[in-house]
Short mmCIF file of C-alpha atoms in Angstrom, two decimals:
data_model
loop_
_atom_site.label_atom_id
_atom_site.label_comp_id
_atom_site.label_asym_id
_atom_site.label_seq_id
_atom_site.Cartn_x
_atom_site.Cartn_y
_atom_site.Cartn_z
CA UNK A 1 84.07 136.92 97.68
CA UNK A 2 81.31 136.99 100.25
CA UNK A 3 79.86 135.01 103.02
CA UNK A 4 76.98 132.90 102.29
CA UNK A 5 74.19 132.80 105.07
CA UNK A 6 74.98 128.89 106.19
CA UNK A 7 77.25 127.43 108.26
CA UNK A 8 80.88 128.30 107.00
CA UNK A 9 83.71 126.14 108.03
CA UNK A 10 87.84 127.06 107.84
CA UNK A 11 90.62 125.34 106.64
CA UNK A 12 93.74 126.81 107.55
CA UNK A 13 97.09 125.94 105.47
CA UNK A 14 100.89 126.43 107.17
CA UNK A 15 103.31 125.25 104.55
CA UNK A 16 106.94 126.57 103.55
CA UNK A 17 106.11 129.76 102.26
CA UNK A 18 102.68 130.94 103.37
CA UNK A 19 99.78 130.73 105.86
CA UNK A 20 96.03 130.36 104.16
CA UNK A 21 92.74 130.28 105.49
CA UNK A 22 90.13 129.02 103.39
CA UNK A 23 86.69 129.21 104.40
CA UNK A 24 84.02 126.54 102.46
CA UNK A 25 79.73 126.63 102.92
CA UNK A 26 78.18 122.67 103.77
CA UNK A 27 77.54 122.61 99.90
CA UNK A 28 81.88 122.70 99.80
CA UNK A 29 81.54 125.62 98.12
CA UNK A 30 84.44 128.39 98.99
CA UNK A 31 83.59 131.40 99.93
CA UNK A 32 86.62 132.93 101.41
CA UNK A 33 89.98 132.62 100.65
CA UNK A 34 93.47 134.80 102.35
CA UNK A 35 96.84 134.17 102.79
CA UNK A 36 99.62 135.67 103.79
CA UNK A 37 103.43 135.25 102.32
CA UNK A 38 106.60 134.29 104.99
CA UNK A 39 109.10 136.38 102.67
CA UNK A 40 107.16 139.41 100.89
CA UNK A 41 104.31 140.11 103.86
CA UNK A 42 106.57 139.33 107.02
CA UNK A 43 107.66 141.77 108.96
CA UNK A 44 111.02 141.27 111.13
CA UNK A 45 112.08 137.70 109.92
CA UNK A 46 114.32 137.81 107.40
CA UNK A 47 113.37 134.35 105.58
CA UNK A 48 113.43 133.35 101.91
CA UNK A 49 111.53 130.94 101.03
CA UNK A 50 109.92 131.04 104.33
CA UNK A 51 113.14 129.47 106.11
CA UNK A 52 116.08 130.63 107.72
CA UNK A 53 119.50 128.34 107.41
CA UNK A 54 122.70 127.28 108.25
CA UNK A 55 124.34 125.04 106.39
CA UNK A 56 126.86 124.39 108.22
CA UNK A 57 125.00 122.08 110.47
CA UNK A 58 122.68 121.23 108.09
CA UNK A 59 119.45 122.73 109.15
CA UNK A 60 116.97 124.63 108.00
CA UNK A 61 114.27 125.93 110.03
CA UNK A 62 111.28 128.88 110.67
CA UNK A 63 110.24 131.20 113.61
CA UNK A 64 107.38 130.24 114.94
CA UNK A 65 106.64 133.45 115.79
CA UNK A 66 105.97 134.70 111.97
CA UNK A 67 103.52 132.25 112.41
CA UNK A 68 101.50 133.68 114.94
CA UNK A 69 101.73 137.57 113.20
CA UNK A 70 100.79 135.16 109.78
CA UNK A 71 97.47 134.25 111.30
CA UNK A 72 96.33 137.22 113.21
CA UNK A 73 97.13 138.64 109.88
CA UNK A 74 95.15 136.04 107.53
CA UNK A 75 92.06 136.49 110.30
CA UNK A 76 92.58 140.17 109.46
CA UNK A 77 91.97 139.72 105.95
CA UNK A 78 89.49 137.86 106.03
CA UNK A 79 87.28 140.11 108.54
CA UNK A 80 88.12 143.11 105.73
CA UNK A 81 86.83 141.02 103.15
CA UNK A 82 83.91 141.11 104.69
CA UNK A 83 83.46 137.17 106.29
CA UNK A 84 81.08 136.88 109.09
CA UNK A 85 83.03 135.24 111.77
CA UNK A 86 80.08 133.67 113.89
CA UNK A 87 78.61 131.63 110.99
CA UNK A 88 82.02 129.72 111.13
CA UNK A 89 80.49 126.89 113.36
CA UNK A 90 84.25 124.63 112.76
CA UNK A 91 87.87 125.15 112.46
CA UNK A 92 90.75 123.13 111.20
CA UNK A 93 93.91 122.92 109.82
CA UNK A 94 96.90 121.05 107.78
CA UNK A 95 100.40 121.50 108.79
CA UNK A 96 103.70 121.46 107.42
CA UNK A 97 105.25 118.23 108.30
CA UNK A 98 108.20 118.54 110.38
CA UNK A 99 107.11 121.55 111.59
CA UNK A 100 107.04 121.20 115.19
CA UNK A 101 106.52 123.33 117.69
CA UNK A 102 107.87 123.28 121.24
CA UNK A 103 105.81 124.97 124.14
CA UNK A 104 106.66 125.00 127.72
CA UNK A 105 105.12 124.48 130.71
CA UNK A 106 103.05 127.75 130.81
CA UNK A 107 101.72 128.05 127.43
CA UNK A 108 98.18 126.78 128.79
CA UNK A 109 98.33 129.26 131.50
CA UNK A 110 99.37 131.89 128.61
CA UNK A 111 96.61 130.33 126.03
CA UNK A 112 93.96 130.30 128.32
CA UNK A 113 94.59 134.59 129.61
CA UNK A 114 95.16 135.90 125.95
CA UNK A 115 94.48 139.75 125.85
CA UNK A 116 92.57 140.53 123.03
CA UNK A 117 94.01 144.16 122.20
CA UNK A 118 97.08 142.69 121.53
CA UNK A 119 98.68 140.39 118.64
CA UNK A 120 99.57 136.68 119.14
CA UNK A 121 103.27 137.13 118.21
CA UNK A 122 103.67 139.54 121.17
CA UNK A 123 102.02 137.05 123.52
CA UNK A 124 102.86 134.38 122.79
CA UNK A 125 106.21 133.46 121.91
CA UNK A 126 106.49 133.67 126.24
CA UNK A 127 104.91 130.44 126.39
CA UNK A 128 107.29 128.61 123.19
CA UNK A 129 110.63 126.84 124.66
CA UNK A 130 112.11 127.02 121.26
CA UNK A 131 111.95 129.86 118.97
CA UNK A 132 111.94 128.20 115.92
CA UNK A 133 110.63 125.10 114.17
CA UNK A 134 112.49 122.83 112.20
CA UNK A 135 111.36 122.75 108.75
CA UNK A 136 110.92 119.44 106.09
CA UNK A 137 113.96 120.39 104.59
CA UNK A 138 116.14 120.02 107.57
CA UNK A 139 118.74 117.27 107.07
CA UNK A 140 120.65 118.09 110.48
CA UNK A 141 119.26 114.94 112.48
CA UNK A 142 120.27 111.72 110.04
CA UNK A 143 122.30 110.50 113.19
CA UNK A 144 119.00 109.89 114.86
CA UNK A 145 117.66 108.93 112.32
CA UNK A 146 120.50 106.02 111.75
CA UNK A 147 119.87 105.35 115.57
CA UNK A 148 116.25 104.13 115.74
CA UNK A 149 117.08 102.13 112.35
CA UNK A 150 120.28 100.12 113.88
CA UNK A 151 117.48 99.98 117.30
CA UNK A 152 114.94 98.15 115.63
CA UNK A 153 117.73 95.78 113.48
CA UNK A 154 117.11 97.41 110.01
CA UNK A 155 115.11 100.27 108.05
CA UNK A 156 113.06 97.43 106.80
CA UNK A 157 111.96 96.62 110.80
CA UNK A 158 111.18 99.90 111.30
CA UNK A 159 109.16 100.60 108.24
CA UNK A 160 106.98 98.26 109.57
CA UNK A 161 105.82 99.40 112.54
CA UNK A 162 106.23 103.03 112.05
CA UNK A 163 105.82 103.90 108.18
CA UNK A 164 109.11 105.59 108.33
CA UNK A 165 108.46 108.64 108.66
CA UNK A 166 109.65 112.00 110.94
CA UNK A 167 108.37 114.20 113.51
CA UNK A 168 105.21 116.30 112.45
CA UNK A 169 103.09 119.51 113.79
CA UNK A 170 99.77 119.76 115.38
CA UNK A 171 98.68 123.06 117.19
CA UNK A 172 95.14 124.14 117.41
CA UNK A 173 93.55 127.62 118.21
CA UNK A 174 91.67 127.07 120.93
CA UNK A 175 92.84 127.60 124.59
CA UNK A 176 95.30 124.47 125.27
CA UNK A 177 97.45 122.39 123.82
CA UNK A 178 95.79 119.79 121.65
CA UNK A 179 96.77 116.32 121.20
CA UNK A 180 98.13 114.93 118.27
CA UNK A 181 95.88 113.75 115.24
CA UNK A 182 95.65 110.21 114.57
CA UNK A 183 97.03 111.01 110.77
CA UNK A 184 99.26 113.63 111.83
CA UNK A 185 101.33 111.39 114.80
CA UNK A 186 102.00 108.95 111.98
CA UNK A 187 104.93 111.33 112.01
CA UNK A 188 106.97 110.37 114.25
CA UNK A 189 108.81 107.47 114.34
CA UNK A 190 107.43 106.54 117.84
CA UNK A 191 104.03 105.85 116.70
CA UNK A 192 103.20 102.15 115.99
CA UNK A 193 100.85 101.98 113.06
CA UNK A 194 100.04 98.40 113.53
CA UNK A 195 98.73 98.83 117.26
CA UNK A 196 97.53 102.46 117.16
CA UNK A 197 99.85 103.15 120.18
CA UNK A 198 103.29 105.05 121.54
CA UNK A 199 105.47 102.87 120.79
CA UNK A 200 107.34 101.21 124.23
CA UNK A 201 111.05 100.41 122.85
CA UNK A 202 111.41 103.25 120.77
CA UNK A 203 109.88 105.59 123.51
CA UNK A 204 112.79 104.52 125.51
CA UNK A 205 115.18 105.02 123.30
CA UNK A 206 114.19 108.85 122.34
CA UNK A 207 113.43 109.64 126.29
CA UNK A 208 117.30 108.73 127.29
CA UNK A 209 117.51 109.53 131.19
CA UNK A 210 113.77 111.21 131.55
CA UNK A 211 112.46 107.60 130.77
CA UNK A 212 109.79 106.74 128.45
CA UNK A 213 106.49 107.61 131.39
CA UNK A 214 107.08 111.22 131.52
CA UNK A 215 108.23 111.58 127.73
CA UNK A 216 104.79 109.94 126.99
CA UNK A 217 102.98 112.71 129.42
CA UNK A 218 104.51 114.70 127.35
CA UNK A 219 103.26 113.38 124.16
CA UNK A 220 99.11 112.32 125.89
CA UNK A 221 97.28 110.61 124.66
CA UNK A 222 95.97 110.11 120.77
CA UNK A 223 92.65 110.52 119.84
CA UNK A 224 91.56 107.49 117.36
CA UNK A 225 88.26 109.57 115.68
CA UNK A 226 89.69 112.30 113.10
CA UNK A 227 87.04 114.63 113.52
CA UNK A 228 86.53 114.59 117.63
CA UNK A 229 85.86 117.53 119.30
CA UNK A 230 88.72 119.29 121.02
CA UNK A 231 86.54 121.90 121.97
CA UNK A 232 85.48 125.53 121.43
CA UNK A 233 87.84 128.01 120.34
CA UNK A 234 89.24 130.67 122.22
CA UNK A 235 87.67 133.93 123.90
CA UNK A 236 90.41 135.85 122.54
CA UNK A 237 89.26 134.67 118.90
CA UNK A 238 85.41 135.73 120.05
CA UNK A 239 86.52 138.84 121.60
CA UNK A 240 88.95 140.11 118.44
CA UNK A 241 87.33 138.99 115.98
CA UNK A 242 83.70 137.85 116.75
CA UNK A 243 83.57 134.11 116.29
CA UNK A 244 80.68 132.57 117.74
CA UNK A 245 81.35 131.00 121.31
CA UNK A 246 80.34 127.62 120.23
CA UNK A 247 82.88 127.72 117.30
CA UNK A 248 84.14 123.78 117.66
CA UNK A 249 88.02 123.32 116.70
CA UNK A 250 88.90 119.55 115.47
CA UNK A 251 91.69 118.26 115.06
CA UNK A 252 94.85 120.01 112.11
CA UNK A 253 96.60 116.95 110.43
CA UNK A 254 99.48 117.08 108.51
CA UNK A 255 99.61 118.52 104.38
CA UNK A 256 100.38 115.30 103.29
CA UNK A 257 96.47 113.42 105.15
CA UNK A 258 95.07 117.25 104.61
CA UNK A 259 95.37 116.79 100.35
CA UNK A 260 94.39 113.81 100.63
CA UNK A 261 91.22 114.70 101.39
CA UNK A 262 90.59 117.45 98.84
CA UNK A 263 89.74 114.79 96.55
CA UNK A 264 87.63 111.71 97.73
CA UNK A 265 89.92 109.64 96.23
CA UNK A 266 89.16 106.17 94.78
CA UNK A 267 91.24 102.87 94.81
CA UNK A 268 94.07 103.52 92.07
CA UNK A 269 93.71 106.51 91.77
CA UNK A 270 97.02 108.14 92.45
CA UNK A 271 97.74 112.38 94.05
CA UNK A 272 101.05 113.86 93.28
CA UNK A 273 101.33 117.34 94.67
CA UNK A 274 103.91 119.91 92.64
CA UNK A 275 105.02 122.13 95.65
CA UNK A 276 108.15 123.14 96.70
CA UNK A 277 108.34 119.42 97.50
CA UNK A 278 107.21 116.61 95.06
CA UNK A 279 104.63 114.08 96.75
CA UNK A 280 102.39 111.19 95.96
CA UNK A 281 99.59 109.99 97.60
CA UNK A 282 97.30 107.14 97.80
CA UNK A 283 94.73 105.68 99.89
CA UNK A 284 94.89 101.93 100.68
CA UNK A 285 93.82 99.96 102.98
CA UNK A 286 96.12 97.61 102.95
CA UNK A 287 99.85 98.16 105.01
CA UNK A 288 102.56 97.36 103.10
CA UNK A 289 105.64 99.47 104.83
CA UNK A 290 109.09 100.05 103.09
CA UNK A 291 112.16 101.95 103.69
CA UNK A 292 110.54 104.30 100.71
CA UNK A 293 107.76 105.19 101.35
CA UNK A 294 105.68 106.91 104.44
CA UNK A 295 102.61 105.21 105.51
CA UNK A 296 100.43 107.20 107.73
CA UNK A 297 96.43 106.25 109.92
CA UNK A 298 94.11 107.70 107.13
CA UNK A 299 93.16 110.50 108.43
CA UNK A 300 89.89 110.39 108.96
CA UNK A 301 88.91 106.54 108.22
CA UNK A 302 89.65 104.02 110.36
CA UNK A 303 90.31 100.62 108.17
CA UNK A 304 92.24 102.74 105.71
CA UNK A 305 96.01 103.79 105.30
CA UNK A 306 97.36 106.46 103.05
CA UNK A 307 101.21 106.04 101.84
CA UNK A 308 103.17 108.82 100.71
CA UNK A 309 106.30 109.00 98.17
CA UNK A 310 107.99 112.59 99.59
CA UNK A 311 110.83 114.62 97.86
CA UNK A 312 112.92 117.46 99.20
CA UNK A 313 114.03 118.42 95.88
CA UNK A 314 110.64 118.97 94.16
CA UNK A 315 109.58 122.68 92.81
CA UNK A 316 113.30 123.94 93.82
CA UNK A 317 115.29 121.80 91.86
CA UNK A 318 112.99 122.50 88.63
CA UNK A 319 113.27 126.37 89.32
CA UNK A 320 116.53 125.98 89.34
CA UNK A 321 116.88 124.36 85.90
CA UNK A 322 114.42 127.01 84.76
CA UNK A 323 116.77 129.65 86.13
CA UNK A 324 119.78 128.92 83.83
CA UNK A 325 117.63 128.28 81.07
CA UNK A 326 116.21 131.98 81.28
CA UNK A 327 120.02 133.33 81.63
CA UNK A 328 121.07 131.81 78.58
CA UNK A 329 117.58 132.27 76.52
CA UNK A 330 117.95 135.42 74.01
CA UNK A 331 114.25 136.08 75.09
CA UNK A 332 112.49 135.63 78.15
CA UNK A 333 107.98 136.30 78.99
CA UNK A 334 108.38 138.63 81.82
CA UNK A 335 104.25 137.27 82.35
CA UNK A 336 105.36 133.45 82.56
CA UNK A 337 108.93 132.45 84.02
CA UNK A 338 107.94 128.93 82.89
CA UNK A 339 107.68 129.42 78.84
CA UNK A 340 111.05 128.85 77.76
CA UNK A 341 111.46 126.20 80.31
CA UNK A 342 108.08 124.49 78.82
CA UNK A 343 109.18 125.08 75.06
CA UNK A 344 112.58 123.70 75.95
CA UNK A 345 111.10 120.56 77.50
CA UNK A 346 108.25 119.58 75.35
CA UNK A 347 110.91 120.19 72.13
CA UNK A 348 113.27 117.85 73.34
CA UNK A 349 112.70 113.82 72.81
CA UNK A 350 111.80 111.88 75.86
CA UNK A 351 114.75 110.22 78.27
CA UNK A 352 116.79 112.42 75.48
CA UNK A 353 116.60 110.03 72.77
CA UNK A 354 116.81 111.88 69.06
CA UNK A 355 116.65 108.08 67.62
CA UNK A 356 115.85 104.29 69.59
CA UNK A 357 119.56 103.76 69.11
CA UNK A 358 120.39 106.82 71.13
CA UNK A 359 121.17 106.24 75.42
CA UNK A 360 118.80 107.47 77.33
CA UNK A 361 120.01 110.64 78.92
CA UNK A 362 118.82 110.65 82.76
CA UNK A 363 119.79 112.21 86.14
CA UNK A 364 119.27 113.47 90.00
CA UNK A 365 118.94 117.04 90.49
CA UNK A 366 119.46 117.92 94.13
CA UNK A 367 119.95 121.31 95.48
CA UNK A 368 119.41 120.24 98.80
CA UNK A 369 120.39 116.81 100.14
CA UNK A 370 117.36 114.56 100.05
CA UNK A 371 115.15 111.51 101.52
CA UNK A 372 114.74 109.18 98.63
CA UNK A 373 117.29 108.19 97.81
CA UNK A 374 119.30 109.62 101.20
CA UNK A 375 121.72 111.46 99.32
CA UNK A 376 123.80 114.63 99.92
CA UNK A 377 122.82 117.67 97.70
CA UNK A 378 124.53 117.31 94.16
CA UNK A 379 123.88 116.89 90.53
CA UNK A 380 124.43 113.46 88.30
CA UNK A 381 123.79 113.05 84.86
CA UNK A 382 124.04 108.69 83.10
CA UNK A 383 123.87 107.76 79.89
CA UNK A 384 121.39 104.65 80.19
CA UNK A 385 121.31 102.25 76.66
CA UNK A 386 118.69 99.42 77.31
CA UNK A 387 119.77 97.13 75.43
CA UNK A 388 123.32 96.46 76.56
CA UNK A 389 122.24 94.90 80.07
CA UNK A 390 124.43 97.18 82.23
CA UNK A 391 124.48 99.90 79.91
CA UNK A 392 124.81 102.74 82.32
CA UNK A 393 127.28 105.41 82.59
CA UNK A 394 128.27 108.43 84.76
CA UNK A 395 129.11 111.16 82.21
CA UNK A 396 128.11 114.53 80.11
CA UNK A 397 128.67 113.31 76.98
CA UNK A 398 126.08 113.86 74.96
CA UNK A 399 124.66 116.54 77.21
CA UNK A 400 123.49 119.62 76.10
CA UNK A 401 123.73 121.70 79.54
CA UNK A 402 120.91 123.54 80.47
CA UNK A 403 118.67 122.54 77.48
CA UNK A 404 118.29 118.59 78.12
CA UNK A 405 118.01 119.28 82.14
CA UNK A 406 114.57 120.40 81.49
CA UNK A 407 113.56 117.21 80.41
CA UNK A 408 115.73 115.00 82.27
CA UNK A 409 114.78 116.89 85.82
CA UNK A 410 111.04 116.04 85.16
CA UNK A 411 111.87 112.89 83.99
CA UNK A 412 113.80 111.97 86.90
CA UNK A 413 111.14 113.04 89.36
CA UNK A 414 108.33 110.96 87.72
CA UNK A 415 110.17 107.98 87.12
CA UNK A 416 111.40 107.31 91.11
CA UNK A 417 107.78 107.89 91.95
CA UNK A 418 106.72 104.60 89.29
CA UNK A 419 109.93 103.16 90.60
CA UNK A 420 108.72 102.59 93.63
CA UNK A 421 105.47 102.92 93.69
CA UNK A 422 105.31 100.10 91.35
CA UNK A 423 103.77 97.53 94.27
CA UNK A 424 101.78 99.42 95.28
CA UNK A 425 99.45 99.82 92.18
CA UNK A 426 98.01 96.98 89.82
CA UNK A 427 96.52 96.62 86.74
CA UNK A 428 92.92 98.86 86.47
CA UNK A 429 91.95 96.11 83.98
CA UNK A 430 92.93 93.04 81.98
CA UNK A 431 95.80 93.21 79.11
CA UNK A 432 96.88 96.61 80.81
CA UNK A 433 100.06 96.56 83.19
CA UNK A 434 99.69 98.23 86.26
CA UNK A 435 99.26 101.74 86.63
CA UNK A 436 97.04 104.10 88.97
CA UNK A 437 93.86 104.83 87.20
CA UNK A 438 94.02 107.91 87.41
CA UNK A 439 96.20 110.97 87.72
CA UNK A 440 95.47 113.84 89.99
CA UNK A 441 97.99 116.94 89.94
CA UNK A 442 98.23 119.82 92.82
CA UNK A 443 100.10 122.55 94.22
CA UNK A 444 101.83 125.08 92.48
CA UNK A 445 103.65 122.50 89.23
CA UNK A 446 99.71 121.62 88.18
CA UNK A 447 99.02 124.40 86.55
CA UNK A 448 102.02 123.88 84.08
CA UNK A 449 100.27 122.28 81.49
CA UNK A 450 104.20 120.59 80.08
CA UNK A 451 104.59 118.81 83.47
CA UNK A 452 101.24 117.66 83.67
CA UNK A 453 101.92 115.54 79.63
CA UNK A 454 105.36 114.14 81.04
CA UNK A 455 103.39 113.16 84.19
CA UNK A 456 101.45 111.19 82.24
CA UNK A 457 103.83 109.45 80.15
CA UNK A 458 106.21 108.56 82.69
CA UNK A 459 103.72 107.11 85.46
CA UNK A 460 100.55 106.31 82.86
CA UNK A 461 97.08 106.88 84.29
CA UNK A 462 94.39 104.84 82.10
CA UNK A 463 91.82 107.59 82.20
CA UNK A 464 94.33 110.53 81.87
CA UNK A 465 96.17 113.47 84.08
CA UNK A 466 93.67 115.79 85.60
CA UNK A 467 94.45 119.30 88.04
CA UNK A 468 92.32 120.03 90.96
CA UNK A 469 91.09 123.79 89.80
CA UNK A 470 91.94 124.92 93.27
CA UNK A 471 94.93 124.86 92.22
CA UNK A 472 97.67 125.30 94.86
CA UNK A 473 94.27 125.23 97.53
CA UNK A 474 94.50 121.87 98.20
CA UNK A 475 96.00 121.69 101.70
CA UNK A 476 93.79 124.22 103.09
CA UNK A 477 90.45 122.59 101.25
CA UNK A 478 91.15 119.05 102.63
CA UNK A 479 91.36 121.02 106.06
CA UNK A 480 87.62 122.84 105.68
CA UNK A 481 86.46 119.92 104.25
CA UNK A 482 87.52 117.72 107.54
CA UNK A 483 85.87 120.28 109.95
CA UNK A 484 82.93 119.97 108.12
CA UNK A 485 82.31 115.96 107.67
CA UNK A 486 83.44 116.52 111.76
CA UNK A 487 81.07 118.88 112.78
CA UNK A 488 77.42 117.85 110.19
CA UNK A 489 78.29 113.89 109.82
CA UNK A 490 75.36 111.49 111.11
CA UNK A 491 76.52 108.71 113.24
CA UNK A 492 79.16 106.03 111.76
CA UNK A 493 79.35 108.09 108.45
CA UNK A 494 82.62 108.28 107.09
CA UNK A 495 84.39 111.10 105.22
CA UNK A 496 83.93 109.36 101.91
CA UNK A 497 80.43 109.30 102.27
CA UNK A 498 79.70 112.48 103.65
CA UNK A 499 82.09 114.45 101.40
CA UNK A 500 81.36 112.09 97.62
CA UNK A 501 77.49 113.30 98.41
CA UNK A 502 78.64 116.83 98.39
CA UNK A 503 81.45 116.64 95.92
CA UNK A 504 80.88 117.78 92.57
CA UNK A 505 83.89 116.19 89.93
CA UNK A 506 82.50 119.01 86.97
CA UNK A 507 83.28 121.24 89.56
CA UNK A 508 86.50 120.89 90.85
CA UNK A 509 88.47 118.95 87.93
CA UNK A 510 89.87 119.20 84.58
CA UNK A 511 91.81 116.70 82.67
CA UNK A 512 94.83 118.19 81.24
CA UNK A 513 96.50 115.89 79.25
CA UNK A 514 96.39 111.87 78.17
CA UNK A 515 97.62 108.77 80.57
CA UNK A 516 98.38 105.82 79.43
CA UNK A 517 100.16 105.53 75.98
CA UNK A 518 101.46 101.85 75.00
CA UNK A 519 104.52 102.23 74.10
CA UNK A 520 106.10 105.71 75.38
CA UNK A 521 104.83 103.79 78.96
CA UNK A 522 106.63 100.73 77.65
CA UNK A 523 109.64 103.05 77.16
CA UNK A 524 109.55 104.64 80.29
CA UNK A 525 109.48 101.14 82.05
CA UNK A 526 113.07 100.30 80.40
CA UNK A 527 113.63 103.70 81.68
CA UNK A 528 113.07 102.58 85.35
CA UNK A 529 115.21 100.24 85.02
CA UNK A 530 118.09 102.04 84.37
CA UNK A 531 117.20 105.06 86.69
CA UNK A 532 117.03 102.50 89.46
CA UNK A 533 120.46 101.10 88.65
CA UNK A 534 121.62 104.63 88.62
CA UNK A 535 120.69 105.14 92.29
CA UNK A 536 122.65 102.17 93.20
CA UNK A 537 125.38 103.27 91.31
CA UNK A 538 125.12 106.49 92.67
CA UNK A 539 124.65 105.37 96.73
CA UNK A 540 127.38 102.94 96.60
CA UNK A 541 130.32 105.62 95.12
CA UNK A 542 128.64 107.75 97.82
CA UNK A 543 129.15 105.23 100.69
CA UNK A 544 132.96 104.27 98.90
CA UNK A 545 133.85 107.72 99.41
CA UNK A 546 132.90 108.29 102.65
#
């Protein structure tokens, strides 16, 4: 791919396993893509799936210097591809949740005096107060989370105020430390979403002896306009890569807010991201927080919110079952490690019922401690007979592992999404049960037709299941669109207006599976009741063990 002659915009996506840089033109055409895989491309960092782990303390973290190495490498790759950096008018980004970067007091001095002959990795490590960044899979702060719940009285009260989320990143390639983005700031339990300001009581709890005013000074003010201009690009990048002096840096947001920007969602559209984690995203004008859902201010549009369901055990859990099936399979397709998993998934009856009189098979598959529900790592298997009311039994009876696990793992993830979004969807037309209008799949798993089929069976989707053809580029694309909007909007023009006018659905969207099927949807409605009982039973059992 080569550069176009008009203005260009870069969207960066710092995910768990790679850094990606994606370049678009004003008409939203993708011009260049470069990526840096942390496991295979980094030098000097012994990471696995992009992270380091300390199982004893339930810590999962990443070296910030590795990300700096990646940024220089991605820009060098784009330069090699022939990108004319002088045409880049604006830059934005998307960062993984939890990816906090801790700068020290000398950060702005070092950022403003970078030497173009040296790498970012060599120079910026001195500006960090901590060499590592906590990853979203980290589970070491449960005690602190419990303290926040207790301080306001309950999980529900905390959710009303903060949307019930966690820490989040915001770094820019300007010559100074940037303020939080209006959506990304909702990723910490200090931001009061209904009033759009720091919550004084929670600041006091978190600040301790330092005091809330000092903490507020470190956190800074949060501009409410998601498209405001932070300033011009650092001279380092002008001199090293020939960016134009007037290239504008706009706020980076979280990975999930960026994903929702990759597609101008209409009401009742749902986006399911099937990456390392599984997430469910919708845009809504209503603020209806719940301890299981995460609410954000919309990254671009005042008056809108986005809600998210986020699960640590997404792709990793599916891959564990896939690998177990491959180990026991006589044949393997070297070009497609998912072929056996997909075949077994489609050959297995819905909820494992060969006949209607058979019990439904369902379970939870958590290689890592989970957020929703809040559980330790583990695996649980249940049989459920809806006609028996409380006909739920924890058992392996009738299960053929790992074969039955293929459908059970995929169904468990979509059943949880359906359970927790049921109060946030409504009927698309008279006589149709509440469900999304369309299901859009993004992320690595969006290429899997078998998983897409189960998504439609469980979640419905009156118009079907669709894949964004950018696949795993969604975060970077959303960030690039955000930069286009920030630089080219007319006064008062919303993101949805500008991007909606330029976005061509037929170029980006492909229908890949049927959605709503009345009898199947009803069967999974019964399964949802059993799934909810199963989670409650497991949580009670775990509480009794402690």
